[in-house]
XYZ file of C-alpha atoms in Angstrom:
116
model
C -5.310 10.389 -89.808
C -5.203 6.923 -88.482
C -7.571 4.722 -90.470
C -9.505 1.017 -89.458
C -10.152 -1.613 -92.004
C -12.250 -4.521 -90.248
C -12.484 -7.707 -91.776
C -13.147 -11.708 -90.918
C -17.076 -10.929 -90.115
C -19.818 -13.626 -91.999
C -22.950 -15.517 -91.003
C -22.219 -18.130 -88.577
C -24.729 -20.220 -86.681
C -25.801 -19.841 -82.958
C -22.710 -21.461 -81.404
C -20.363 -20.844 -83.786
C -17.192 -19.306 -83.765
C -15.752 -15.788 -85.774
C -12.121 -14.287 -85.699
C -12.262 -10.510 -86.551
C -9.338 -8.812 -87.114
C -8.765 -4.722 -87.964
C -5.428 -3.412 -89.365
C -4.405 0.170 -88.489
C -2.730 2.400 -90.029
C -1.577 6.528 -90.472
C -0.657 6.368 -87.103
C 1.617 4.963 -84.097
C -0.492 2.289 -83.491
C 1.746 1.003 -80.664
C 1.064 4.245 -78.569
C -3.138 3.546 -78.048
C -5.198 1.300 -75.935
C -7.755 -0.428 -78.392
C -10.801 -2.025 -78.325
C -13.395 -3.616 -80.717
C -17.229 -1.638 -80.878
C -20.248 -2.905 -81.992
C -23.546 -1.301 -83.269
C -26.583 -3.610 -83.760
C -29.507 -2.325 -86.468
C -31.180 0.881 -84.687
C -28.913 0.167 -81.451
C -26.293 2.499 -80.155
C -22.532 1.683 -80.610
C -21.542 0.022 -77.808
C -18.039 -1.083 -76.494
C -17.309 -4.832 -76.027
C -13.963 -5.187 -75.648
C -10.920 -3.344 -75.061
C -7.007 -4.045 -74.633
C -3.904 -2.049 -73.231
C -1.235 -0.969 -75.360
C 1.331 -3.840 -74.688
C -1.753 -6.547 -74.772
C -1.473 -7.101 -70.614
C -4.813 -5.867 -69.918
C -8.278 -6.331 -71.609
C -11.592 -5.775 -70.573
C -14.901 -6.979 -71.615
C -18.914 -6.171 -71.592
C -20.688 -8.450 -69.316
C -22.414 -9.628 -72.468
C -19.549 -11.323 -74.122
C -17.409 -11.726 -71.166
C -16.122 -15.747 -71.730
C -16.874 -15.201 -74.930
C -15.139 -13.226 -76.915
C -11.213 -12.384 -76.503
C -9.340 -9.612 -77.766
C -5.578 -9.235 -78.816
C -2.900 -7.201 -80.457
C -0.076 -7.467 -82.763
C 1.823 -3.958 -82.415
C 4.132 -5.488 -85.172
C 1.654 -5.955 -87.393
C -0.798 -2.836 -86.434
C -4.126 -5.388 -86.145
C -6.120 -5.883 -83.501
C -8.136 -9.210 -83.422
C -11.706 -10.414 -81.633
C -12.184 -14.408 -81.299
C -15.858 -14.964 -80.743
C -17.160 -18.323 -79.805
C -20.025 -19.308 -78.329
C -22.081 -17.092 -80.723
C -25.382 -15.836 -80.008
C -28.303 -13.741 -82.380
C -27.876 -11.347 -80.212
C -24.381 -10.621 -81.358
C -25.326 -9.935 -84.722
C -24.040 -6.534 -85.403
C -21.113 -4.262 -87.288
C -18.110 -4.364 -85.734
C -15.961 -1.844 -85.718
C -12.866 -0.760 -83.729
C -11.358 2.422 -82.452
C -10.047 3.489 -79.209
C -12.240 2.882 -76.034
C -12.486 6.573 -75.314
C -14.110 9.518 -76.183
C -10.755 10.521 -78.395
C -11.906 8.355 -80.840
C -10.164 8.268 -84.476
C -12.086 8.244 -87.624
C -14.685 4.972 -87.843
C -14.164 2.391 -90.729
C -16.840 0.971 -92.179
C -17.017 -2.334 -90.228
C -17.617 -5.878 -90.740
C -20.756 -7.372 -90.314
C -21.363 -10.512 -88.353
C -24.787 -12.162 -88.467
C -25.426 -14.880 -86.269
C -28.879 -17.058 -87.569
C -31.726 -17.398 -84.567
């Protein structure tokens, strides 16, 4: 099974700036689109951001689009999420997985708690 370890998540301040990065592995990591998920306390998972399998394409949620930015390092098997511009309403566990319904197994996430 392909497994997700998230990690580079803290307490920043509104404004501020995080760098998440998750390293894959169990699997061909090369061969998936990936994104980065996010579930708030008592929200639903959602999406954010997502990024084709060579890194040409990404998209983003309108709420952290010029934001946040998403990359890849197939060499490495890690995906990364630059946030900047932070707001409380970020605050969440981020996790990632594929952007589809085919989803692999779910790490447990880092948190990222941005102060109001």
């Amino acid at each position: 099974q392909v497994q997700f370890r998230e990690s580079g998540g803290g307490l920043v301040q509104p404004g501020g700036s995080l760098r998440l990065s998750c390293a894959a592995s169990g699997g061909i990591f090369r061969l998936y689109t990936m994104g980065w998920y996010r579930q708030a306390p008592g929200n639903q998972r959602e999406l954010v951001a997502s990024i084709s399998v060579g890194g040409g394409t990404t998209n983003y949620a309108d709420s952290v689009k010029g934001r946040f930015t998403i990359s890849r390092d197939n060499a490495k098997n890690t995906v990364d999420l630059q946030m900047n511009s932070l707001k409380p309403e970020d605050t969440a566990v981020y996790y990632c997985n594929r952007p589809s319904s085919s989803t692999f197994n779910w790490g447990q996430g880092t948190q990222v708690t941005v102060s109001s």
